[in-house]
């Protein structure tokens, strides 16, 4: 709770510090705030501190774990975006504090105990991103992304509210635990059909937020149009937040009717994997490729939502944690390549132009493809092996999909090592980027091996 | 543990060593591993062939133990890996690529991954090293390979990666019945024959692609001919042995219940490979492709021998694996020497080299003879025992497999004759440099020593094979 306040205050302070027109101060206040919040989160592991007697937020260990990941990715997004933002000193404060406010929303979304707080968190998370997606003001695609994301997002939020209302009508409560009790008491007499409508509506809006089929159409355009930093932020932070909440609502409030919603997610997971993979095969734009590949990854991650197991939540975390590092590294590299058209061809000859960037890019791509011992493999392995006893066929479909996916990651890797007709120009890497990319590379390389040795939740 | 740490360390250091000394550094690294291997062999003999476990962590929450160790078979593969890696480094010494940091680093990384594969005593760890080994070879072939490498290597990578995923599925499936990934636990699992069939099938797909067996071989000739010399050597001499080793150590012992269902089809595929690839090899004009097909032909026989799964055949298969590695390295070195100095590896554009370069002519001839399994070479022992085993399995199988001797003689000697004899088609041909000569010498020495006294190998691997068969029999009788 106090960590949440610290993040919020650091965002607020950075907003005011921005009046000095010194971008570096904004960067410092926001980073220190987020780092302090991470510290507070770690300190509260196993002994949550409650300020006030407010019950809407509860920082359990799983909420803390997810929040830490969200803070790390938020911090990275701010660090790698700084060079771009600081070119417009009068706007730096807005950009950075919008990101920090969005983080506040993400943390709310991970720690909520009732639907009301969840809705607030979702809106606090989303609204700054609608704005941030349009920050490349000279670029039409950026404005398009912003508008598209806003319209679709607002619509999905409406659907969500509608779903929450129906659920409230069926169970008489906003609190997750009370909803669960109401459902289990009603299970003897038969559930009211109002509840099912509510669950379906909530499910639809979640699928929209995480970008799963058939609600995925916004994501390629939005990913492509947004500035790279924002794309990274969306892929890492928003996914983590949305998935954390997704898992919590469906496995805390609705476990009793698992038999109703699990088959729906099962089918959609398969559809999502195939749509993402098959569309990604022929992409020429790098960020569109990432967008479609992220759709596929959502398909894999959906497996954890339907797997009934005490490990699922931790597995989901490991999966998205690894995914976030890869995606942030890749969008950072794409940003450094500075290709306006954002073609995969821009990666050609990267091995010559900058061995460091090439190494990080290859590691990230291989991690996304699920090559051991990188963190992406362990995430995938944990998700698949946990789901295997319950859904063997589904896991085999998912594994087959990993096979399809390797093609487009490989295409990029081959471009990186290309020697013919490439530019010889070396790439300047600012020191902030070096730090972030090194941390990403290190985590991708050994994170999986280390994380697999512990049991967190 | 040091057996893995040394190559990893050299791989890392190779990136920071000054450019001029990289090749010397590489050679030192290769030698260090060889010396270490000798020490390990001595220790192993002193302890009377006890299986060694050198690394183990506490089992984590999903049953990953990271247990590593070796018995006779593992040690044998370690020797093979380290010797072959040293020979590859040695034969590359005067090539341009040896000066490259990336190349040297990747070669050592490859060595480390291979050693990891051969010493893993944990299913997931085996899979991890198995997949790691794909990366360095891919990067070597991609950075230093010939024309059309994009398409070829994409095919290669996807082919093998998909195969590996099938193995991953099998591992996940078998793990759902076991408490941990340690090999003893996995072997203790009793499967219904239907489940065993699918698990065996997943492993088989991975191994059949990597070996490659007949219908899964289409990636192989083009990849071999695109890859640079070192890449081809690594692929044929070591990577493919991972799959054969995997069959012995993992596929059959983990799902012995399905052996009966798969034995016949695998033997048939192996034999088809022997004849089919042998016939295609005869018609090749590109020497590298020719030896690539020859490789398919030889390993088809080994795979067929392994799947019979008795002591004699396993021993023979291991000897033949050893022999095949050495011969393949030697032959691909010969092809590369011709290609480097003549600028072509087309048979019709070569000829008369033996007159100009007698040392090279002699060494190449000796290798060609070893390749067609002349007595007193290791090829003779391995091939003879394998054919004998196949014959006693069924005489028709033995008979068809026996054509490998004829076909092998035809394509190898044809290649040798067309390239080395006849009127010289070039003015001059530089004879072997010292490092090439030394590489050939080491290869030939080992081939002849093993050919004369194969008992060394049989003694090393024998007790371990007995142990393997015993545990396999126990699990098999429980089922029955």
Tab-separated table of N, CA, C and O in Angstrom, chain B residues 36-111:
chain	number	residue	atom	x	y	z
B	36	UNK	N	42.693	-33.251	-20.233
B	36	UNK	CA	41.767	-33.505	-19.142
B	36	UNK	C	41.053	-34.842	-19.344
B	36	UNK	O	40.837	-35.606	-18.402
B	37	UNK	N	40.714	-35.114	-20.601
B	37	UNK	CA	40.046	-36.383	-20.893
B	37	UNK	C	40.930	-37.555	-20.493
B	37	UNK	O	40.454	-38.530	-19.908
B	38	UNK	N	42.237	-37.447	-20.823
B	38	UNK	CA	43.157	-38.535	-20.473
B	38	UNK	C	43.123	-38.752	-18.966
B	38	UNK	O	43.068	-39.899	-18.493
B	39	UNK	N	43.161	-37.640	-18.212
B	39	UNK	CA	43.134	-37.759	-16.751
B	39	UNK	C	41.862	-38.477	-16.307
B	39	UNK	O	41.897	-39.383	-15.463
B	40	UNK	N	40.739	-38.076	-16.902
B	40	UNK	CA	39.465	-38.692	-16.518
B	40	UNK	C	39.473	-40.184	-16.812
B	40	UNK	O	38.996	-40.988	-16.011
B	41	UNK	N	40.017	-40.537	-17.977
B	41	UNK	CA	40.041	-41.958	-18.342
B	41	UNK	C	40.852	-42.745	-17.327
B	41	UNK	O	40.429	-43.794	-16.841
B	42	UNK	N	42.019	-42.191	-16.945
B	42	UNK	CA	42.862	-42.892	-15.968
B	42	UNK	C	42.112	-43.075	-14.654
B	42	UNK	O	42.087	-44.171	-14.079
B	43	UNK	N	41.479	-42.001	-14.191
B	43	UNK	CA	40.733	-42.077	-12.932
B	43	UNK	C	39.651	-43.125	-13.027
B	43	UNK	O	39.420	-43.909	-12.100
B	44	UNK	N	38.987	-43.103	-14.174
B	44	UNK	CA	37.862	-44.012	-14.382
B	44	UNK	C	38.334	-45.459	-14.328
B	44	UNK	O	37.716	-46.313	-13.696
B	45	UNK	N	39.484	-45.713	-14.948
B	45	UNK	CA	40.023	-47.082	-14.945
B	45	UNK	C	40.409	-47.496	-13.529
B	45	UNK	O	40.154	-48.620	-13.109
B	46	UNK	N	41.010	-46.545	-12.795
B	46	UNK	CA	41.448	-46.866	-11.428
B	46	UNK	C	40.271	-47.257	-10.548
B	46	UNK	O	40.376	-48.162	-9.727
B	47	UNK	N	39.143	-46.555	-10.748
B	47	UNK	CA	37.983	-46.863	-9.923
B	47	UNK	C	37.217	-48.083	-10.414
B	47	UNK	O	36.103	-48.337	-9.959
B	48	UNK	N	37.773	-48.742	-11.408
B	48	UNK	CA	37.145	-49.971	-11.872
B	48	UNK	C	35.865	-49.758	-12.642
B	48	UNK	O	34.946	-50.572	-12.592
B	49	UNK	N	35.784	-48.622	-13.349
B	49	UNK	CA	34.637	-48.409	-14.226
B	49	UNK	C	33.353	-48.061	-13.505
B	49	UNK	O	32.269	-48.321	-14.008
B	50	UNK	N	33.502	-47.481	-12.298
B	50	UNK	CA	32.303	-47.021	-11.587
B	50	UNK	C	31.704	-45.798	-12.285
B	50	UNK	O	32.426	-44.936	-12.730
B	51	UNK	N	30.386	-45.753	-12.355
B	51	UNK	CA	29.747	-44.564	-12.911
B	51	UNK	C	30.015	-43.368	-11.999
B	51	UNK	O	30.005	-43.501	-10.779
B	52	UNK	N	30.299	-42.222	-12.587
B	52	UNK	CA	30.678	-41.039	-11.825
B	52	UNK	C	29.546	-40.012	-11.891
B	52	UNK	O	28.957	-39.810	-12.941
B	53	UNK	N	29.227	-39.410	-10.747
B	53	UNK	CA	28.305	-38.274	-10.762
B	53	UNK	C	29.099	-37.073	-10.300
B	53	UNK	O	29.650	-37.089	-9.208
B	54	UNK	N	29.221	-36.050	-11.149
B	54	UNK	CA	30.090	-34.952	-10.732
B	54	UNK	C	29.333	-33.676	-10.417
B	54	UNK	O	29.906	-32.691	-10.013
B	55	UNK	N	28.043	-33.670	-10.636
B	55	UNK	CA	27.315	-32.442	-10.332
B	55	UNK	C	25.873	-32.798	-10.025
B	55	UNK	O	25.262	-33.580	-10.729
B	56	UNK	N	25.367	-32.243	-8.955
B	56	UNK	CA	23.971	-32.486	-8.655
B	56	UNK	C	23.452	-31.373	-7.761
B	56	UNK	O	24.103	-30.969	-6.809
B	57	UNK	N	22.282	-30.873	-8.080
B	57	UNK	CA	21.641	-29.884	-7.227
B	57	UNK	C	20.449	-30.547	-6.575
B	57	UNK	O	19.966	-31.577	-7.045
B	58	UNK	N	19.969	-29.928	-5.495
B	58	UNK	CA	18.762	-30.463	-4.878
B	58	UNK	C	17.619	-30.352	-5.889
B	58	UNK	O	17.543	-29.403	-6.649
B	59	UNK	N	16.770	-31.342	-5.861
B	59	UNK	CA	15.648	-31.356	-6.793
B	59	UNK	C	14.769	-30.135	-6.562
B	59	UNK	O	14.409	-29.829	-5.439
B	60	UNK	N	14.449	-29.403	-7.606
B	60	UNK	CA	13.633	-28.212	-7.407
B	60	UNK	C	12.159	-28.557	-7.485
B	60	UNK	O	11.782	-29.716	-7.583
B	61	UNK	N	11.311	-27.503	-7.469
B	61	UNK	CA	9.890	-27.805	-7.290
B	61	UNK	C	9.245	-28.498	-8.476
B	61	UNK	O	8.165	-29.035	-8.354
B	62	UNK	N	9.860	-28.473	-9.661
B	62	UNK	CA	9.254	-29.266	-10.711
B	62	UNK	C	10.104	-30.470	-11.127
B	62	UNK	O	9.985	-30.989	-12.222
B	63	UNK	N	10.949	-30.910	-10.204
B	63	UNK	CA	11.633	-32.182	-10.434
B	63	UNK	C	12.880	-32.104	-11.286
B	63	UNK	O	13.347	-33.107	-11.802
B	64	UNK	N	13.437	-30.906	-11.415
B	64	UNK	CA	14.666	-30.733	-12.200
B	64	UNK	C	15.855	-30.936	-11.270
B	64	UNK	O	15.978	-30.232	-10.274
B	65	UNK	N	16.699	-31.926	-11.554
B	65	UNK	CA	17.771	-32.233	-10.605
B	65	UNK	C	19.142	-31.742	-11.072
B	65	UNK	O	20.072	-31.723	-10.295
B	66	UNK	N	19.267	-31.380	-12.343
B	66	UNK	CA	20.558	-31.040	-12.955
B	66	UNK	C	21.670	-32.006	-12.563
B	66	UNK	O	22.780	-31.610	-12.256
B	67	UNK	N	21.348	-33.263	-12.605
B	67	UNK	CA	22.368	-34.268	-12.271
B	67	UNK	C	23.238	-34.537	-13.493
B	67	UNK	O	22.732	-34.716	-14.601
B	68	UNK	N	24.551	-34.524	-13.267
B	68	UNK	CA	25.454	-34.798	-14.379
B	68	UNK	C	26.469	-35.837	-13.963
B	68	UNK	O	26.954	-35.839	-12.843
B	69	UNK	N	26.797	-36.695	-14.901
B	69	UNK	CA	27.776	-37.725	-14.613
B	69	UNK	C	28.013	-38.553	-15.850
B	69	UNK	O	27.484	-38.248	-16.918
B	70	UNK	N	28.829	-39.565	-15.718
B	70	UNK	CA	29.060	-40.420	-16.884
B	70	UNK	C	29.389	-41.827	-16.432
B	70	UNK	O	29.908	-42.053	-15.354
B	71	UNK	N	29.037	-42.765	-17.287
B	71	UNK	CA	29.516	-44.129	-17.095
B	71	UNK	C	30.420	-44.434	-18.288
B	71	UNK	O	30.908	-43.517	-18.945
B	72	UNK	N	30.622	-45.707	-18.581
B	72	UNK	CA	31.538	-46.054	-19.665
B	72	UNK	C	31.119	-45.429	-20.995
B	72	UNK	O	31.942	-44.871	-21.726
B	73	UNK	N	29.825	-45.513	-21.298
B	73	UNK	CA	29.353	-44.987	-22.582
B	73	UNK	C	29.548	-43.471	-22.629
B	73	UNK	O	30.038	-42.916	-23.618
B	74	UNK	N	29.192	-42.808	-21.529
B	74	UNK	CA	29.354	-41.357	-21.472
B	74	UNK	C	30.815	-40.965	-21.643
B	74	UNK	O	31.137	-40.047	-22.397
B	75	UNK	N	31.689	-41.690	-20.947
B	75	UNK	CA	33.112	-41.387	-21.040
B	75	UNK	C	33.605	-41.561	-22.469
B	75	UNK	O	34.366	-40.743	-22.991
B	76	UNK	N	33.112	-42.600	-23.088
B	76	UNK	CA	33.487	-42.867	-24.471
B	76	UNK	C	33.097	-41.688	-25.367
B	76	UNK	O	33.867	-41.235	-26.215
B	77	UNK	N	31.878	-41.156	-25.150
B	77	UNK	CA	31.438	-40.016	-25.949
B	77	UNK	C	32.250	-38.761	-25.619
B	77	UNK	O	32.508	-37.936	-26.493
B	78	UNK	N	32.659	-38.640	-24.352
B	78	UNK	CA	33.495	-37.486	-23.977
B	78	UNK	C	34.821	-37.545	-24.738
B	78	UNK	O	35.281	-36.542	-25.296
B	79	UNK	N	35.408	-38.746	-24.740
B	79	UNK	CA	36.675	-38.895	-25.464
B	79	UNK	C	36.488	-38.499	-26.915
B	79	UNK	O	37.241	-37.697	-27.482
B	80	UNK	N	35.416	-39.041	-27.513
B	80	UNK	CA	35.144	-38.759	-28.922
B	80	UNK	C	35.025	-37.255	-29.161
B	80	UNK	O	35.676	-36.691	-30.046
B	81	UNK	N	34.213	-36.600	-28.331
B	81	UNK	CA	33.981	-35.169	-28.520
B	81	UNK	C	35.274	-34.376	-28.429
B	81	UNK	O	35.574	-33.542	-29.292
B	82	UNK	N	36.039	-34.650	-27.385
B	82	UNK	CA	37.225	-33.820	-27.185
B	82	UNK	C	38.286	-34.079	-28.242
B	82	UNK	O	38.932	-33.143	-28.710
B	83	UNK	N	38.432	-35.342	-28.632
B	83	UNK	CA	39.422	-35.630	-29.664
B	83	UNK	C	39.012	-34.987	-30.981
B	83	UNK	O	39.817	-34.328	-31.653
B	84	UNK	N	37.743	-35.155	-31.337
B	84	UNK	CA	37.289	-34.613	-32.617
B	84	UNK	C	37.377	-33.093	-32.617
B	84	UNK	O	37.809	-32.478	-33.600
B	85	UNK	N	37.003	-32.471	-31.501
B	85	UNK	CA	37.090	-31.013	-31.459
B	85	UNK	C	38.527	-30.561	-31.665
B	85	UNK	O	38.789	-29.609	-32.402
B	86	UNK	N	39.448	-31.274	-31.035
B	86	UNK	CA	40.853	-30.909	-31.204
B	86	UNK	C	41.265	-31.056	-32.666
B	86	UNK	O	41.935	-30.193	-33.231
B	87	UNK	N	40.839	-32.150	-33.291
B	87	UNK	CA	41.210	-32.354	-34.694
B	87	UNK	C	40.606	-31.253	-35.569
B	87	UNK	O	41.260	-30.745	-36.489
B	88	UNK	N	39.363	-30.880	-35.253
B	88	UNK	CA	38.739	-29.815	-36.053
B	88	UNK	C	39.527	-28.516	-35.909
B	88	UNK	O	39.814	-27.828	-36.888
B	89	UNK	N	39.909	-28.201	-34.663
B	89	UNK	CA	40.686	-26.979	-34.453
B	89	UNK	C	42.015	-27.044	-35.189
B	89	UNK	O	42.454	-26.071	-35.793
B	90	UNK	N	42.620	-28.221	-35.133
B	90	UNK	CA	43.929	-28.399	-35.760
B	90	UNK	C	43.816	-28.256	-37.274
B	90	UNK	O	44.603	-27.552	-37.911
B	91	UNK	N	42.808	-28.894	-37.856
B	91	UNK	CA	42.730	-28.864	-39.314
B	91	UNK	C	42.292	-27.494	-39.819
B	91	UNK	O	42.518	-27.158	-40.964
B	92	UNK	N	41.676	-26.700	-38.963
B	92	UNK	CA	41.283	-25.353	-39.369
B	92	UNK	C	42.396	-24.339	-39.156
B	92	UNK	O	42.229	-23.180	-39.507
B	93	UNK	N	43.499	-24.793	-38.552
B	93	UNK	CA	44.489	-23.853	-38.044
B	93	UNK	C	44.982	-22.872	-39.107
B	93	UNK	O	45.166	-21.695	-38.846
B	94	UNK	N	45.200	-23.352	-40.326
B	94	UNK	CA	45.705	-22.437	-41.357
B	94	UNK	C	44.598	-21.824	-42.200
B	94	UNK	O	44.840	-21.233	-43.227
B	95	UNK	N	43.345	-21.994	-41.769
B	95	UNK	CA	42.230	-21.385	-42.499
B	95	UNK	C	41.950	-19.990	-41.952
B	95	UNK	O	42.293	-19.679	-40.811
B	96	UNK	N	41.258	-19.239	-42.783
B	96	UNK	CA	40.950	-17.870	-42.397
B	96	UNK	C	40.062	-17.820	-41.144
B	96	UNK	O	40.231	-16.987	-40.278
B	97	UNK	N	39.084	-18.761	-41.096
B	97	UNK	CA	38.106	-18.694	-40.010
B	97	UNK	C	38.745	-18.862	-38.639
B	97	UNK	O	38.220	-18.371	-37.649
B	98	UNK	N	39.883	-19.568	-38.579
B	98	UNK	CA	40.497	-19.823	-37.276
B	98	UNK	C	40.914	-18.519	-36.603
B	98	UNK	O	41.085	-18.456	-35.393
B	99	UNK	N	41.084	-17.461	-37.407
B	99	UNK	CA	41.465	-16.170	-36.837
B	99	UNK	C	40.271	-15.442	-36.253
B	99	UNK	O	40.410	-14.380	-35.674
B	100	UNK	N	39.101	-15.985	-36.493
B	100	UNK	CA	37.899	-15.265	-36.097
B	100	UNK	C	37.510	-15.604	-34.669
B	100	UNK	O	37.433	-16.767	-34.284
B	101	UNK	N	37.245	-14.556	-33.884
B	101	UNK	CA	36.908	-14.789	-32.474
B	101	UNK	C	35.582	-15.504	-32.335
B	101	UNK	O	35.433	-16.430	-31.545
B	102	UNK	N	34.611	-15.042	-33.128
B	102	UNK	CA	33.273	-15.625	-33.032
B	102	UNK	C	33.325	-17.120	-33.334
B	102	UNK	O	32.741	-17.936	-32.628
B	103	UNK	N	34.077	-17.447	-34.374
B	103	UNK	CA	34.174	-18.842	-34.770
B	103	UNK	C	34.744	-19.695	-33.650
B	103	UNK	O	34.179	-20.724	-33.267
B	104	UNK	N	35.871	-19.242	-33.090
B	104	UNK	CA	36.507	-20.032	-32.039
B	104	UNK	C	35.591	-20.150	-30.826
B	104	UNK	O	35.435	-21.237	-30.248
B	105	UNK	N	34.953	-19.023	-30.475
B	105	UNK	CA	34.068	-19.060	-29.310
B	105	UNK	C	32.933	-20.048	-29.536
B	105	UNK	O	32.589	-20.841	-28.662
B	106	UNK	N	32.354	-20.001	-30.734
B	106	UNK	CA	31.221	-20.878	-31.014
B	106	UNK	C	31.633	-22.343	-31.026
B	106	UNK	O	30.889	-23.227	-30.616
B	107	UNK	N	32.849	-22.588	-31.514
B	107	UNK	CA	33.323	-23.970	-31.531
B	107	UNK	C	33.429	-24.510	-30.105
B	107	UNK	O	33.009	-25.636	-29.817
B	108	UNK	N	33.970	-23.698	-29.209
B	108	UNK	CA	34.088	-24.150	-27.821
B	108	UNK	C	32.720	-24.284	-27.163
B	108	UNK	O	32.480	-25.195	-26.375
B	109	UNK	N	31.824	-23.360	-27.515
B	109	UNK	CA	30.478	-23.449	-26.957
B	109	UNK	C	29.826	-24.749	-27.394
B	109	UNK	O	29.163	-25.456	-26.617
B	110	UNK	N	30.056	-25.073	-28.650
B	110	UNK	CA	29.515	-26.319	-29.207
B	110	UNK	C	30.062	-27.514	-28.436
B	110	UNK	O	29.328	-28.431	-28.071
B	111	UNK	N	31.378	-27.456	-28.187
B	111	UNK	CA	32.001	-28.555	-27.452
B	111	UNK	C	31.365	-28.690	-26.073
B	111	UNK	O	31.016	-29.792	-25.643
